[in-house]
C-alpha positions as CSV (number, residue, x, y, z in Angstrom):
1,M,183.5,-13.2,23.2
2,L,183.9,-16.2,25.3
3,E,185.8,-18.9,23.4
4,F,185.2,-22.6,24.3
5,D,187.8,-25.2,23.9
6,P,185.9,-28.5,23.2
7,Y,189.1,-30.5,23.9
8,N,189.6,-29.4,27.4
9,G,186.1,-28.3,28.3
10,H,186.7,-24.7,29.3
11,A,186.7,-21.3,27.9
12,N,190.1,-19.9,26.8
13,G,191.8,-17.0,28.2
14,S,192.0,-16.5,32.0
15,N,193.6,-18.2,35.0
16,W,191.1,-16.3,37.2
17,G,189.3,-18.1,40.0
18,R,191.5,-21.1,40.7
19,T,190.2,-22.8,43.8
20,G,192.0,-26.2,43.8
21,K,188.6,-28.0,44.1
22,S,187.0,-30.1,41.4
23,P,183.8,-28.6,40.2
24,E,182.3,-32.2,40.2
25,S,182.8,-32.3,44.0
26,F,180.5,-29.3,44.3
27,G,177.7,-31.2,42.5
28,E,177.3,-33.9,44.9
29,T,174.4,-32.7,47.1
30,A,170.9,-33.7,47.8
31,R,169.6,-30.6,45.9
32,K,170.7,-28.8,42.8
33,F,171.3,-25.1,43.1
34,G,169.5,-22.9,40.6
35,I,171.2,-20.2,38.6
36,L,169.7,-17.7,36.4
37,I,172.2,-16.7,33.5
38,V,171.5,-13.3,31.9
39,D,173.6,-12.5,28.8
40,D,172.6,-11.0,25.4
41,D,175.1,-13.3,23.6
42,G,173.4,-16.5,22.7
43,G,176.7,-18.4,22.5
44,V,177.6,-17.4,26.0
45,R,174.2,-18.5,27.3
46,N,174.4,-21.8,25.5
47,L,178.0,-22.5,26.7
48,L,177.0,-21.6,30.4
49,N,173.8,-23.6,30.1
50,K,175.6,-26.8,29.0
51,G,178.6,-26.3,31.3
52,L,176.8,-25.4,34.5
53,R,174.2,-28.2,34.0
54,G,177.2,-30.5,33.8
55,H,178.4,-29.1,37.1
56,G,175.1,-29.9,38.8
57,F,173.1,-26.6,38.5
58,D,169.6,-26.1,37.4
59,V,169.8,-23.4,34.9
60,W,167.4,-20.6,33.6
61,L,168.5,-18.5,30.6
62,A,167.6,-14.9,29.9
63,A,168.6,-12.9,26.8
64,D,168.1,-9.5,28.4
65,G,167.1,-7.8,31.7
66,Q,163.4,-7.9,31.1
67,D,163.4,-11.6,30.3
68,A,165.5,-12.1,33.6
69,L,162.9,-10.2,35.6
70,D,160.1,-12.3,34.1
71,L,161.9,-15.6,34.8
72,F,162.9,-14.6,38.3
73,W,159.4,-13.5,39.2
74,R,158.1,-17.0,38.2
75,H,161.0,-19.1,39.6
76,H,162.6,-17.0,42.3
77,A,162.1,-19.8,45.0
78,L,164.4,-22.1,42.9
79,I,167.0,-19.6,41.9
80,D,169.9,-19.3,44.3
81,L,172.2,-17.1,42.3
82,V,171.9,-14.7,39.3
83,L,174.9,-14.3,37.0
84,L,174.5,-11.1,35.0
85,D,176.4,-9.7,32.0
86,V,177.2,-6.0,32.7
87,G,176.7,-4.6,29.2
88,M,173.4,-5.5,27.6
89,P,170.8,-3.5,25.5
90,G,167.8,-2.3,27.4
91,L,168.3,-2.9,31.0
92,D,172.0,-3.4,31.6
93,G,173.4,-5.8,34.3
94,P,173.4,-3.3,37.1
95,Q,169.9,-2.0,36.3
96,T,168.6,-5.6,36.2
97,A,170.3,-6.3,39.5
98,S,168.6,-3.3,41.1
99,A,165.2,-4.4,39.8
100,L,165.8,-8.0,41.1
101,L,166.6,-6.7,44.5
102,Q,163.4,-4.8,44.5
103,L,161.6,-8.1,43.8
104,K,163.5,-10.1,46.4
105,P,166.0,-8.1,48.6
106,A,168.0,-11.2,49.5
107,T,168.8,-12.0,45.8
108,R,172.4,-13.2,45.5
109,F,174.1,-12.1,42.3
110,C,177.4,-11.6,40.5
111,F,178.5,-9.9,37.3
112,M,180.6,-11.1,34.4
113,S,182.0,-8.9,31.6
114,G,184.7,-8.5,29.1
115,D,184.1,-4.8,29.3
116,L,182.8,-3.0,32.4
117,G,181.8,0.0,30.2
118,G,181.2,3.0,32.5
119,Y,181.1,0.9,35.6
120,E,184.0,0.2,38.0
121,D,184.6,-3.1,39.8
122,Q,184.0,-1.5,43.2
123,K,180.8,0.3,42.0
124,L,179.4,-3.1,41.0
125,R,180.3,-4.6,44.3
126,D,178.7,-1.7,46.1
127,L,175.5,-2.6,44.3
128,G,175.7,-5.9,46.1
129,A,177.5,-8.1,43.6
130,L,179.2,-11.0,45.4
131,A,181.8,-11.3,42.6
132,V,182.8,-9.6,39.3
133,I,184.1,-12.2,36.9
134,P,186.1,-11.0,33.9
135,K,185.4,-12.6,30.6
136,P,186.8,-14.7,29.1
137,F,187.0,-17.3,31.9
138,R,187.4,-20.9,32.3
139,L,184.2,-22.6,33.2
140,A,186.0,-25.3,35.1
141,E,187.5,-22.5,37.4
142,V,184.3,-20.4,37.7
143,A,181.8,-23.3,38.4
144,P,183.2,-23.9,41.9
145,L,182.9,-20.2,42.8
146,L,179.4,-20.0,41.5
147,W,178.5,-23.3,43.4
148,E,179.9,-21.7,46.6
149,L,178.1,-18.4,46.1
150,A,174.8,-20.4,45.4
151,S,175.2,-22.7,48.4
152,R,176.2,-20.3,51.2
153,A,173.1,-19.0,53.0
154,D,175.3,-16.6,54.9
155,L,176.1,-14.7,51.8
156,C,173.7,-11.9,51.0
157,T,173.6,-8.6,49.1
158,V,172.8,-5.0,50.0
159,G,169.5,-4.4,51.6
160,V,169.3,-7.5,53.7
């Protein structure tokens, strides 16, 4: 489970993703970037919702793969990046990513997980993931990466 430290504003656990850039510097743009968060853990969704909004994102939340597909269908023009948990009941993250790519082949997405289950990091990247982010992670370190992935039009996934 992702642990949030309210005193320093980040999730405890990892030094992954250091960029040396302030996440706030990524939020200064004429347009907010949209991110769809897909995770079956309500605490993780709420943490990411609050944290990523604070870093300048517009955020959509989905509790499972089907909910993600429904939201994406309605708001795909505003969603620049999808952040998917790997292990979820029903459609897991990779199955949801495949379905999203059928809806919009240029969908940019990345995975997050504390346990990849039967998937390997390279297999997830072969599906088109731009990143595989291990949980727990520090939101202050991951937000700049997500901003970069959302903002770079030159990044695309498999099938484009």
